Short mmCIF file of C-alpha atoms and ligand atoms in Angstrom, two decimals:
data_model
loop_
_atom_site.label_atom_id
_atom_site.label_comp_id
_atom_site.label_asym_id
_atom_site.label_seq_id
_atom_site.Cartn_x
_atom_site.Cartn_y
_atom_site.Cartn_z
CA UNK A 641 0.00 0.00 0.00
CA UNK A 642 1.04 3.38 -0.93
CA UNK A 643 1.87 6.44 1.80
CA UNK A 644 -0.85 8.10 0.47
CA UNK A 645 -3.55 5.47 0.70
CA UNK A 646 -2.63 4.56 3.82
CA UNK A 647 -3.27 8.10 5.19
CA UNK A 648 -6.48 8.47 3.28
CA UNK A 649 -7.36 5.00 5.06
CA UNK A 650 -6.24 6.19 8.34
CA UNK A 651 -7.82 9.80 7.96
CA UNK A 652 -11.05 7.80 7.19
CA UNK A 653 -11.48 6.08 9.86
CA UNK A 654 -10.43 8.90 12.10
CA UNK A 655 -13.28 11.33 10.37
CA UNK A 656 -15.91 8.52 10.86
CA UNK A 657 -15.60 8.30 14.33
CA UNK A 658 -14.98 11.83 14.78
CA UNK A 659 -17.98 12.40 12.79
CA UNK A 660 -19.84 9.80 15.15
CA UNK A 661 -18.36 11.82 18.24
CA UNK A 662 -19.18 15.16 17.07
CA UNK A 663 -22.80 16.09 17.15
CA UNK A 664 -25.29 17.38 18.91
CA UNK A 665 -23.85 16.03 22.07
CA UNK A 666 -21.16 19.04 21.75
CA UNK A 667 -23.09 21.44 20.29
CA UNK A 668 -26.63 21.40 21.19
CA UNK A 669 -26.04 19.49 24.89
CA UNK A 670 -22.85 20.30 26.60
CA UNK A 671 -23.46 24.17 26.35
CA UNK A 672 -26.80 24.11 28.31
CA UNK A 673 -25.43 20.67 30.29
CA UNK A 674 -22.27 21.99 31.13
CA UNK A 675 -24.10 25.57 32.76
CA UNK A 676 -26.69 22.90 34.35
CA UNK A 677 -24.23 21.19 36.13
CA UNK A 678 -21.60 23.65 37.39
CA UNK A 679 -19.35 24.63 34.89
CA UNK A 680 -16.07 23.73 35.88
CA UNK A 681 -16.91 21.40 38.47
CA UNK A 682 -19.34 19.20 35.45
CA UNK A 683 -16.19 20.35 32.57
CA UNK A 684 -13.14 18.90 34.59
CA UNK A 685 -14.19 15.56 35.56
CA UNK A 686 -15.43 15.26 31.79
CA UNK A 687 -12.21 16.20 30.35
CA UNK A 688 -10.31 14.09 33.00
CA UNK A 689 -12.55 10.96 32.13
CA UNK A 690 -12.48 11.31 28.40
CA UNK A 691 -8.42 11.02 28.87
CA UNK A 692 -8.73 8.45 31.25
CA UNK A 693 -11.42 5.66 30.70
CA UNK A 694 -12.97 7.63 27.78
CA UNK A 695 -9.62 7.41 25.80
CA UNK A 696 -9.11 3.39 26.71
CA UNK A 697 -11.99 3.01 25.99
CA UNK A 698 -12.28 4.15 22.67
CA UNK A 699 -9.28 1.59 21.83
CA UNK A 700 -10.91 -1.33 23.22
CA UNK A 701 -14.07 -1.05 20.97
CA UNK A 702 -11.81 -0.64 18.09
CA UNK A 703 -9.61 -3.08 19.14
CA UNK A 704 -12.49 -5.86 19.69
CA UNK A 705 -14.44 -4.74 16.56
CA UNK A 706 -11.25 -5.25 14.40
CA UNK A 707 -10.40 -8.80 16.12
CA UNK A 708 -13.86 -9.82 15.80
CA UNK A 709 -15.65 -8.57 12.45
CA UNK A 710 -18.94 -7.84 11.73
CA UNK A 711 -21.98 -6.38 13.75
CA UNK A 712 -21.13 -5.20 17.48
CA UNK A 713 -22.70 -9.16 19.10
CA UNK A 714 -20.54 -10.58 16.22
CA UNK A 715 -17.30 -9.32 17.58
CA UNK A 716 -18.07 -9.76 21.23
CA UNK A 717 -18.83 -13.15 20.45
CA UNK A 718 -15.68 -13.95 18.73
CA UNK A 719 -13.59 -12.10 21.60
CA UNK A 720 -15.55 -13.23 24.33
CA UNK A 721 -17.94 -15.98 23.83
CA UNK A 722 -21.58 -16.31 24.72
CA UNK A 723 -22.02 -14.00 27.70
CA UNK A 724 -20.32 -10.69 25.85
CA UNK A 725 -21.74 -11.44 23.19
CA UNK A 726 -25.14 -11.23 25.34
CA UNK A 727 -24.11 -7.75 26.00
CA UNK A 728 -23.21 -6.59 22.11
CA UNK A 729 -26.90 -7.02 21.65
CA UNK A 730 -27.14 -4.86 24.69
CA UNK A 731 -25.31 -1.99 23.16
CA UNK A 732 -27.37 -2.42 20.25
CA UNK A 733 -30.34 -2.18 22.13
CA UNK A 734 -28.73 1.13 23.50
CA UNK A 735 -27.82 2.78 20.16
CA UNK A 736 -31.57 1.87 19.08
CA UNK A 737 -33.04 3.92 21.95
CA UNK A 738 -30.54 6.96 21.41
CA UNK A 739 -31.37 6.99 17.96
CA UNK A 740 -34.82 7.90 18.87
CA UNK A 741 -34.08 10.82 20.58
CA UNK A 742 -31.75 11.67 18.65
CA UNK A 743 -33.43 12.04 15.94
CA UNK A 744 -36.17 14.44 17.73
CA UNK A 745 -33.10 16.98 18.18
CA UNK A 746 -31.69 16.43 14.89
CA UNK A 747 -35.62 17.55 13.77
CA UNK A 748 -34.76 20.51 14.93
CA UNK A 749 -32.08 20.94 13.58
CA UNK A 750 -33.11 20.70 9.81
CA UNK A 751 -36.28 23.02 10.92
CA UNK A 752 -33.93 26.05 11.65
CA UNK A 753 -31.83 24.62 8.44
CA UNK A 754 -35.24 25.38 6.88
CA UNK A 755 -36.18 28.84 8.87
CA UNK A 756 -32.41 29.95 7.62
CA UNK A 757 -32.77 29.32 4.41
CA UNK A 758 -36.11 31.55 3.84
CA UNK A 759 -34.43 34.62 5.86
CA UNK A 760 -36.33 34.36 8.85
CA UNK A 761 -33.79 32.83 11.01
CA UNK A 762 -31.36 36.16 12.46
CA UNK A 763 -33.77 37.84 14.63
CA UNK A 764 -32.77 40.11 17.23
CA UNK A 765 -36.02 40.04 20.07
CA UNK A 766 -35.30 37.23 22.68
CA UNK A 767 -38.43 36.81 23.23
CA UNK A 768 -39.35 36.09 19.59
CA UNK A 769 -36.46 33.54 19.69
CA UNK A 770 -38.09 31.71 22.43
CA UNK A 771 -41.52 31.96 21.29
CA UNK A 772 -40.14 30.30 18.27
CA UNK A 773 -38.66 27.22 19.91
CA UNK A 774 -41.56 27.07 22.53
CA UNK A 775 -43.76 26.83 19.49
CA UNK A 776 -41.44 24.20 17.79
CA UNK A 777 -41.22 21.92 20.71
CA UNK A 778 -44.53 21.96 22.17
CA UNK A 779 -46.35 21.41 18.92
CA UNK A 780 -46.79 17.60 18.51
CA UNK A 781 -47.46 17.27 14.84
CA UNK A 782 -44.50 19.82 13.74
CA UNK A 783 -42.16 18.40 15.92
CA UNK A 784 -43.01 14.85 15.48
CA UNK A 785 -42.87 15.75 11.22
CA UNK A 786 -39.64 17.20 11.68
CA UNK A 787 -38.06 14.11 13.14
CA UNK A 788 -39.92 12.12 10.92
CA UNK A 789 -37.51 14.16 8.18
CA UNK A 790 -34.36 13.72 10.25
CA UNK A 791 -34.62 10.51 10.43
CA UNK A 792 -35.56 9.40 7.16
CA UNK A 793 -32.60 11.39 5.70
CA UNK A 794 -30.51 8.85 8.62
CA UNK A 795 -32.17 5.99 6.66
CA UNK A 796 -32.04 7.23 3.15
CA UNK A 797 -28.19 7.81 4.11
CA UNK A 798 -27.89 4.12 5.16
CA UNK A 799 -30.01 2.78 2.63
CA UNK A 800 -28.60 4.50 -0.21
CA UNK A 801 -25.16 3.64 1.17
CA UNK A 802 -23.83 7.01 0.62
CA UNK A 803 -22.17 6.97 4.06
CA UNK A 804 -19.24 7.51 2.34
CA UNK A 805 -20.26 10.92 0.52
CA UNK A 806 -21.46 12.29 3.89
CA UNK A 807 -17.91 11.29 5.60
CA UNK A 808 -16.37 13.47 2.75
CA UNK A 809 -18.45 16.19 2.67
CA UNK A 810 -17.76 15.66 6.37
CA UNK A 811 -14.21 16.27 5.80
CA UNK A 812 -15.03 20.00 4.42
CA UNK A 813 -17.70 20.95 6.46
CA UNK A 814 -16.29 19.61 9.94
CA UNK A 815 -13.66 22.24 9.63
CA UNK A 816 -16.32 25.10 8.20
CA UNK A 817 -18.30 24.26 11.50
CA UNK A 818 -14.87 24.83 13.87
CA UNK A 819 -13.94 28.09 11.65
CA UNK A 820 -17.69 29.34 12.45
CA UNK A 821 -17.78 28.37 15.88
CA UNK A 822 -14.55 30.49 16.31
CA UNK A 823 -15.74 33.45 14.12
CA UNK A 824 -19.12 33.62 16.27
CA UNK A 825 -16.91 32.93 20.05
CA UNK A 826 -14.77 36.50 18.49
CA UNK A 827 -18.02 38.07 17.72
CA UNK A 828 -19.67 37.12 20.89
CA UNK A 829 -16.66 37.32 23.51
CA UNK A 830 -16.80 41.32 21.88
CA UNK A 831 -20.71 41.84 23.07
CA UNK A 832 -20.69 43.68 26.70
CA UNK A 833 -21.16 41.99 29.48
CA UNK A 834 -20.25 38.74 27.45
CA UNK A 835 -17.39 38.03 30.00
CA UNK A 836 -19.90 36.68 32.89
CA UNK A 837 -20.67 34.07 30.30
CA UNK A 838 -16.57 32.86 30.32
CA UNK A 839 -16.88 33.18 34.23
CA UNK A 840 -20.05 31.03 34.57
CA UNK A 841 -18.38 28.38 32.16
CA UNK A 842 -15.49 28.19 33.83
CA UNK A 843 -16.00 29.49 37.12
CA UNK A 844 -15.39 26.83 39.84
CA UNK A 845 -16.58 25.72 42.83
CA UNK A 846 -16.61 22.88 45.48
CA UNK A 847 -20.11 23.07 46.37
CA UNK A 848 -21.30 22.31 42.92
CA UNK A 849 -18.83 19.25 43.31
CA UNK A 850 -21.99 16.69 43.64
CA UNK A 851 -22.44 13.08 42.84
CA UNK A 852 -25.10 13.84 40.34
CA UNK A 853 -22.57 16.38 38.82
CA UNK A 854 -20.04 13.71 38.39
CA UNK A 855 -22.78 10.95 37.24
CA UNK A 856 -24.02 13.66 34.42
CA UNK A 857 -19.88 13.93 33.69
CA UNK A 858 -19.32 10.14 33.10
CA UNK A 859 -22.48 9.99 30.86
CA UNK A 860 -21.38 12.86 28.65
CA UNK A 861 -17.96 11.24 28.39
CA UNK A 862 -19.93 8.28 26.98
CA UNK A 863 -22.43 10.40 24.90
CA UNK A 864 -19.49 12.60 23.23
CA UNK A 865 -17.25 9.78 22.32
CA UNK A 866 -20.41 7.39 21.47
CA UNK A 867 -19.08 4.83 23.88
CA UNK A 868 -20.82 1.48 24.94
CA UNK A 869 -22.75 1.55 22.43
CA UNK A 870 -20.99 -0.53 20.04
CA UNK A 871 -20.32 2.08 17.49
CA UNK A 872 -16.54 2.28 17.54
CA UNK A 873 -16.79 -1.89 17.48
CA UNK A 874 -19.13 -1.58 14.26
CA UNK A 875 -16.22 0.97 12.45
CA UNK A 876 -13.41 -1.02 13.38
CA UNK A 877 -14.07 -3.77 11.81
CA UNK A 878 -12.91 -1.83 8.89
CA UNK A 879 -10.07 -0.86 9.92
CA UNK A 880 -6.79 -2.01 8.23
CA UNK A 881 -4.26 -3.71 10.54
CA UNK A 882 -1.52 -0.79 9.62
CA UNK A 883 -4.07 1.41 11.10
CA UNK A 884 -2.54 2.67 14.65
CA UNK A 885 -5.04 2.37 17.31
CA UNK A 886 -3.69 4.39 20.02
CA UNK A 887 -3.39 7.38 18.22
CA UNK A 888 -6.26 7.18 16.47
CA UNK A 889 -8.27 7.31 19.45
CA UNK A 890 -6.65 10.20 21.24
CA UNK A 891 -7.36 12.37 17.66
CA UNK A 892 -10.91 11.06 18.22
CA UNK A 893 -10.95 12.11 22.20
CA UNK A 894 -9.08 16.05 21.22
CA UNK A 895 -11.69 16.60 18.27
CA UNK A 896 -14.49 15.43 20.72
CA UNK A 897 -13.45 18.03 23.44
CA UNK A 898 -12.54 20.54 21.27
CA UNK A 899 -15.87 20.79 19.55
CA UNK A 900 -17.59 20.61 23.43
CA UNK A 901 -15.54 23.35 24.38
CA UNK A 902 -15.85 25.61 21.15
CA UNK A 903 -19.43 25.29 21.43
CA UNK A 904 -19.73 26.67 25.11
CA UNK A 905 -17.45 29.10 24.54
CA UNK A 906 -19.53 29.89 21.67
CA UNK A 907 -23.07 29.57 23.86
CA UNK A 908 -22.83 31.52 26.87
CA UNK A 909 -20.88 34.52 26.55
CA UNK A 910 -23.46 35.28 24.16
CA UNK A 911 -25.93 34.38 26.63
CA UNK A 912 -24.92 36.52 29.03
CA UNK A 913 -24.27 39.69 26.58
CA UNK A 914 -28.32 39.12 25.91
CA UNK A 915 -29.69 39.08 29.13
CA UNK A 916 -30.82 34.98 28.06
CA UNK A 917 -31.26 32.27 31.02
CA UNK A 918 -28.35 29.69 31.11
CA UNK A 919 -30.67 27.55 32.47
CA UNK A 920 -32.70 27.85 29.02
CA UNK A 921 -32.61 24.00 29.03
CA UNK A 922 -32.38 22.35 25.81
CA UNK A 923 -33.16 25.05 23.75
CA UNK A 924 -30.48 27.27 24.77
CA UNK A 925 -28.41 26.91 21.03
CA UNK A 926 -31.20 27.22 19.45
CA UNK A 927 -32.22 30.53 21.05
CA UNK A 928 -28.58 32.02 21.44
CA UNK A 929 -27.25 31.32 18.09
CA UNK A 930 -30.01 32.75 15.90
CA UNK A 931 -29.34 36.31 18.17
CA UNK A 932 -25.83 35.81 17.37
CA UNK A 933 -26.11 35.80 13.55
CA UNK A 934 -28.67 39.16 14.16
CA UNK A 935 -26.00 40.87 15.20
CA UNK A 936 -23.27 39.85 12.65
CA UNK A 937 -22.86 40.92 8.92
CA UNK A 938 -24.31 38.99 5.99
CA UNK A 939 -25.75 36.96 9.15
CA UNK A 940 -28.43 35.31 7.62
CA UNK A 941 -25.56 33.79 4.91
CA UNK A 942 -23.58 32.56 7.93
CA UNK A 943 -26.74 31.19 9.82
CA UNK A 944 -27.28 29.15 6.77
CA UNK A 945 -24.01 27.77 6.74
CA UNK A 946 -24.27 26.90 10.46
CA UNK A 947 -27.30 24.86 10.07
CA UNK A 948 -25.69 22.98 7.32
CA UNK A 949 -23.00 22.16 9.03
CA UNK A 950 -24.66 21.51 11.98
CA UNK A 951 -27.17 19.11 10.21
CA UNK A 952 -24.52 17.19 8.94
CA UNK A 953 -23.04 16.87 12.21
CA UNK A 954 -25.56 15.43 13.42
CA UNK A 955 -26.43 13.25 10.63
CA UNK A 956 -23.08 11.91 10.61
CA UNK A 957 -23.82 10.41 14.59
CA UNK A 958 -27.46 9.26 13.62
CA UNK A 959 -25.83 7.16 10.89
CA UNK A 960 -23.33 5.52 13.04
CA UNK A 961 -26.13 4.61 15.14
CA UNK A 962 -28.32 3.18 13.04
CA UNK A 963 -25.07 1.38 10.99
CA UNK A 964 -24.90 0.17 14.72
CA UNK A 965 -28.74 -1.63 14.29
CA UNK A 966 -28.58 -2.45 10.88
CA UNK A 967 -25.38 -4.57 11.12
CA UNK A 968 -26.92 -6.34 13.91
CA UNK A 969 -30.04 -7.14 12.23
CA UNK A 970 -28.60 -7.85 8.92
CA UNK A 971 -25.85 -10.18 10.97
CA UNK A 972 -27.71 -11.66 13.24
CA UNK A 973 -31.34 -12.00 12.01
CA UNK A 974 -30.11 -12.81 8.14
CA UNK A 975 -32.11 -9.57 7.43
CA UNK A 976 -31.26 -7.85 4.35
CA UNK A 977 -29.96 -4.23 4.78
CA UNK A 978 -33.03 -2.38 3.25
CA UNK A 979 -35.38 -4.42 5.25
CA UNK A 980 -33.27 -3.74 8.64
CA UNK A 981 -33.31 -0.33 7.90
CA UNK A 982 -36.79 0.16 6.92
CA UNK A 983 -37.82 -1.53 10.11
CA UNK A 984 -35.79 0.91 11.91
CA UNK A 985 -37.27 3.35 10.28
CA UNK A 986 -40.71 2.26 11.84
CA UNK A 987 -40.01 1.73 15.31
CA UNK A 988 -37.80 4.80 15.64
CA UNK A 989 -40.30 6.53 14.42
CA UNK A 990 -43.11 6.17 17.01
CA UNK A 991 -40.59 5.70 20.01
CA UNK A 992 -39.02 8.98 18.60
CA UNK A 993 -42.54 10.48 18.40
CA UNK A 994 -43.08 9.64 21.85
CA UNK A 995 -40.19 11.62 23.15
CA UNK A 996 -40.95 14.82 20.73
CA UNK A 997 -44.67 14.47 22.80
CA UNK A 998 -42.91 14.76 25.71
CA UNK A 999 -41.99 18.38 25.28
CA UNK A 1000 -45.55 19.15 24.68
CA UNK A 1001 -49.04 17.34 25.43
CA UNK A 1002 -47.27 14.39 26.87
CA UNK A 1003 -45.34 16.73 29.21
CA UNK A 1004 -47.04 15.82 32.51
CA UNK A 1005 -46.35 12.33 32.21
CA UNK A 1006 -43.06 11.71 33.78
CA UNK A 1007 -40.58 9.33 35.02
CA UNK A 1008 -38.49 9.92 38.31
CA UNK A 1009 -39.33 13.42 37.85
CA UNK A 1010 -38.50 13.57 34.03
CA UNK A 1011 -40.59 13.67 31.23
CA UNK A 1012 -39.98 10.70 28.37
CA UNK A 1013 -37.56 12.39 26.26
CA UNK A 1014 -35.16 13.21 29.34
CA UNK A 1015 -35.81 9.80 31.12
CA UNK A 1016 -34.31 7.83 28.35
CA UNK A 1017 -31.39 10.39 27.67
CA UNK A 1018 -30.50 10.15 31.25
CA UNK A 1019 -30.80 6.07 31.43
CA UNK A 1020 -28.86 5.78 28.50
CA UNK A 1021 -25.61 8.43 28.66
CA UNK A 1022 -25.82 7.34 32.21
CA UNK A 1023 -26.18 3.66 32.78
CA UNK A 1024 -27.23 2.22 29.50
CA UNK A 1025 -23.95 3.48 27.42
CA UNK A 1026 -21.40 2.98 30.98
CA UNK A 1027 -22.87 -0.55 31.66
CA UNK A 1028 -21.69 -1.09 27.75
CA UNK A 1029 -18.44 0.04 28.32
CA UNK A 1030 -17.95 -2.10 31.60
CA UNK A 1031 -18.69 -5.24 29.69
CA UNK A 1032 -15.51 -3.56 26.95
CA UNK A 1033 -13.12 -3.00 29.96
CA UNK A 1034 -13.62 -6.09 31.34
CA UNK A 1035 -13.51 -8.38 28.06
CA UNK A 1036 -10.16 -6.59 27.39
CA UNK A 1037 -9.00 -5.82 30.36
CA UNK A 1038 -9.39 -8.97 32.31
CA UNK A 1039 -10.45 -11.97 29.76
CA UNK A 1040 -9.01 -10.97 26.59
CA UNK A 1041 -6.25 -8.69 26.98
CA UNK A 1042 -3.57 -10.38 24.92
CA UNK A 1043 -5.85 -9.63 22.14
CA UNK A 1044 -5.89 -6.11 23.05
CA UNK A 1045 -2.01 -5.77 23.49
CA UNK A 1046 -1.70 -7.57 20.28
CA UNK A 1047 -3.92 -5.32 18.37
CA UNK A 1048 -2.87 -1.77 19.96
CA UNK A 1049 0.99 -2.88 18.70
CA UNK A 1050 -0.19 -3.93 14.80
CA UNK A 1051 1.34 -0.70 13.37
CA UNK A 1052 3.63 0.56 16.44
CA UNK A 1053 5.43 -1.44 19.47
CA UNK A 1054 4.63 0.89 22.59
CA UNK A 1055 7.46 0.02 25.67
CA UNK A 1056 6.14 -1.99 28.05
CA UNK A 1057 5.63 0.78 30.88
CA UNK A 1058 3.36 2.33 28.09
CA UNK A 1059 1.32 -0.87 27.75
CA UNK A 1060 1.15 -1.81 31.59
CA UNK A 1061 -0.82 2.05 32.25
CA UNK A 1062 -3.09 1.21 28.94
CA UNK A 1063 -3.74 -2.36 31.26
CA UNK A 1064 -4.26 -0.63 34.33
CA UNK A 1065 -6.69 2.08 33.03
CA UNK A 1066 -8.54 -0.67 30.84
CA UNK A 1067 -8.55 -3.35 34.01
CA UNK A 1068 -9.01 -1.23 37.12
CA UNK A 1069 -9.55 2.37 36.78
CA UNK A 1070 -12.46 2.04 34.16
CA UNK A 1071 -14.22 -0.16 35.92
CA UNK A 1072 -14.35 1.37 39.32
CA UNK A 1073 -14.63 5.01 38.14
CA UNK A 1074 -17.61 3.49 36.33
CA UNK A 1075 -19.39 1.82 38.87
CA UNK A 1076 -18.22 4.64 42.11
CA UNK A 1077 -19.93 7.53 39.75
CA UNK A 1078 -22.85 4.90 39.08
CA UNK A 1079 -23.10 3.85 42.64
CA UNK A 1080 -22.37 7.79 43.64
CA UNK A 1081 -24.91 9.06 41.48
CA UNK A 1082 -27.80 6.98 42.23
CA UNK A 1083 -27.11 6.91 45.90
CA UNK A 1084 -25.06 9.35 47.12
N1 LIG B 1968 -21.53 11.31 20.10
C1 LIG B 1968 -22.70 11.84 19.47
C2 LIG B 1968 -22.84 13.29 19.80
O1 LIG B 1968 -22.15 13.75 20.72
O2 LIG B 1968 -23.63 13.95 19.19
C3 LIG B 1968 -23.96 11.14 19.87
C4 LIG B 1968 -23.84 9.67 19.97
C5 LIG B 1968 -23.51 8.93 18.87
C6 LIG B 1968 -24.02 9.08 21.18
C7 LIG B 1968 -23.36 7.59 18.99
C8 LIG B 1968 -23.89 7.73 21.31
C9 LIG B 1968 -23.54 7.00 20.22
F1 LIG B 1968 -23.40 5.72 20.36
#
């Protein structure tokens, strides 16, 4: 193989799972997450787990997805035999049920694509801006048709098998979306009073050190690097032997961060600078950004361009999702591709439509004090996604770990003090700092 293919090969994988990392998780959820939770005290445990488990972690699912081929259950099976295999369906089960939220976000997402594209998107009164989104949300049929679009253009992308063309338009717009992100941080951090919106981002304190802090950090680790949920199995099966694990996964980890931490920076100092609540909830990017672009020139141009690349954020995650269903089905239950995804297609769409109820006439029903949508995003980035990645550290920590050495060393030997910290982080520290912030979280 030639230099140059082998770096397009390497770059590809790198941009899929990058692509699968970065989406709404950094842009729409860590802003408002991040302010819900304490700033610094909810941003410091999540950058110190996504080096520490997150990181391992990462490898392992590549590592047993390369060793084992095919769907996520596939490759468990061949590394670990019956019971891990047992939970590769789990972690299907798990991308199935994020997918459905998901894709109620990602509805939004193309409706303020749509908005932008007519003009009407820049507006300057707050109050507009939140009328808009209230409408948006609380509405069942529009919101429930809007990720009805999302997520057919997720199955259209699958179906169509055009995964490809999205990972390279991927490769142009991923960078547009960074470029913007700075351009509108410079625009905001120049707005008075935008400073207060750095200081509440960053700002730390011991008191808002709390379990559930911590418990909401771990899950975001998971969410952001779409962890334990068999996605980074599903991709590296692909993944030539030459291929260098290790540093493949610690791009994957700095672009994931990176894009969590533009997007704050990018959120609240505007928030602040408008007089907006931080504790807008999950419509804070969608009300702060539009303001933004009101106050920049040729703004409705740029707001376009945002949503695009936005959109196709997104779009890349939903598709690594479902590619994490589809191979399963298509694997396991000899279904063909188009049938797997058309049934996905189905199911999504009425458990999706549940959770895009939830925001409006289905808003008094809830579950532990959360309404549908927020119930299953907080079983699943919390205990659904971290269970998965338990069953990963302990498969290659404890049962399987030659395979792991083998597999981290195919294109570079690492000494063997590097190797014995990858073992201890894989073996002990994942699986304690899993179940302590579990165990913490729930009962503490
Ligand atoms: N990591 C994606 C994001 O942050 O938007 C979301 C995601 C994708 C979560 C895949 C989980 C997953 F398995």
């Amino acid at each position: 193989m030639s230099t140059s293919s082998q770096w397009s090969s390497r770059l590809g994988f790198i941009l899929a799972s990058a692509g699968s990392a970065i989406g709404l998780g950094a842009i729409w959820k860590f802003p408002f997450w991040a302010g819900a939770n304490g700033g610094a005290a909810f941003i410091i445990p999540y950058i110190v787990f996504t080096f520490t488990i997150g990181v391992v972690l990462v490898m392992a699912e590549i590592a047993i997805g390369r060793r084992g081929r095919g769907s996520v259950m596939n490759a468990m099976r061949q590394v670990g035999g019956k019971t891990f295999a047992a939970l590769g369906a789990f972690a299907v089960l798990t991308s199935f049920i994020i997918l459905s939220y998901y894709s109620v976000v990602g509805g939004w997402c193309v409706s303020y694509l749509v908005e932008a594209l007519s003009g009407n998107v820049a507006v300057e009164s707050a109050d507009a801006l939140k009328a808009r989104f209230g409408d948006l949300v609380s509405n069942g049929y529009t919101n429930i048709a809007w990720h009805l679009v999302f997520l057919t253009l997720t199955c259209g992308t699958v179906v169509l098998g055009v995964e490809k063309g999205i990972e390279r338009l991927s490769k142009y717009l991923m960078p547009t979306l960074f470029i913007l992100m700075i351009a509108i941080i410079i625009r905001g951090l120049t707005l008075d009073g935008s400073w207060a919106g750095v200081l509440y981002l960053f700002n730390f304190s011991w008191d808002s050190v709390t379990p559930s802090a911590i418990l909401n950090a771990m899950g975001f680790t998971f969410f952001s690097l779409s962890l334990g949920a068999g996605i980074l199995v599903t991709y590296g099966a692909y993944l030539p032997k030459e291929n260098n694990i290790p540093t493949s996964s610690i791009w994957v980890a700095v672009l994931a961060i990176q894009a969590a931490l533009l997007a704050g920076l990018m959120i609240m100092p505007a928030v602040f600078a408008f007089g907006l609540e931080p504790n807008a909830g999950p419509g804070l990017v969608f009300i702060t950004v539009p303001m933004i672009f009101s106050h920049v020139p040729f703004g409705a141009v740029f707001a376009v361009l945002f949503y695009i690349c936005l959109l196709v954020a997104a779009l890349t995650s939903s598709v690594s999702l479902l590619e994490v269903v589809v191979a399963f089905m298509h694997n396991e239950w000899r279904m063909s591709r188009r049938a797997a995804t058309f049934t996905c297609w189905v199911t999504l769409f009425f458990l999706g439509a549940v959770s895009a109820l939830s925001f409006g006439v289905w808003s008094d029903f809830t579950i532990g004090g959360r309404v549908f949508f927020d119930f299953l995003d907080y079983v699943c980035s919390n205990f659904m996604m971290p269970i998965g990645g338990l069953a990963v550290a302990v498969l290659m920590g404890w049962k399987a770990w030659p395979v792991m050495a083998e597999e981290l060393s195919t294109a570079c030997a690492y000494s063997p003090a590097v190797m014995k910290t990858i073992r201890i982080a894989i073996a002990y520290l994942a699986p304690i700092l899993v179940l302590v912030a579990i165990y913490q979280g729930v009962f503490g």
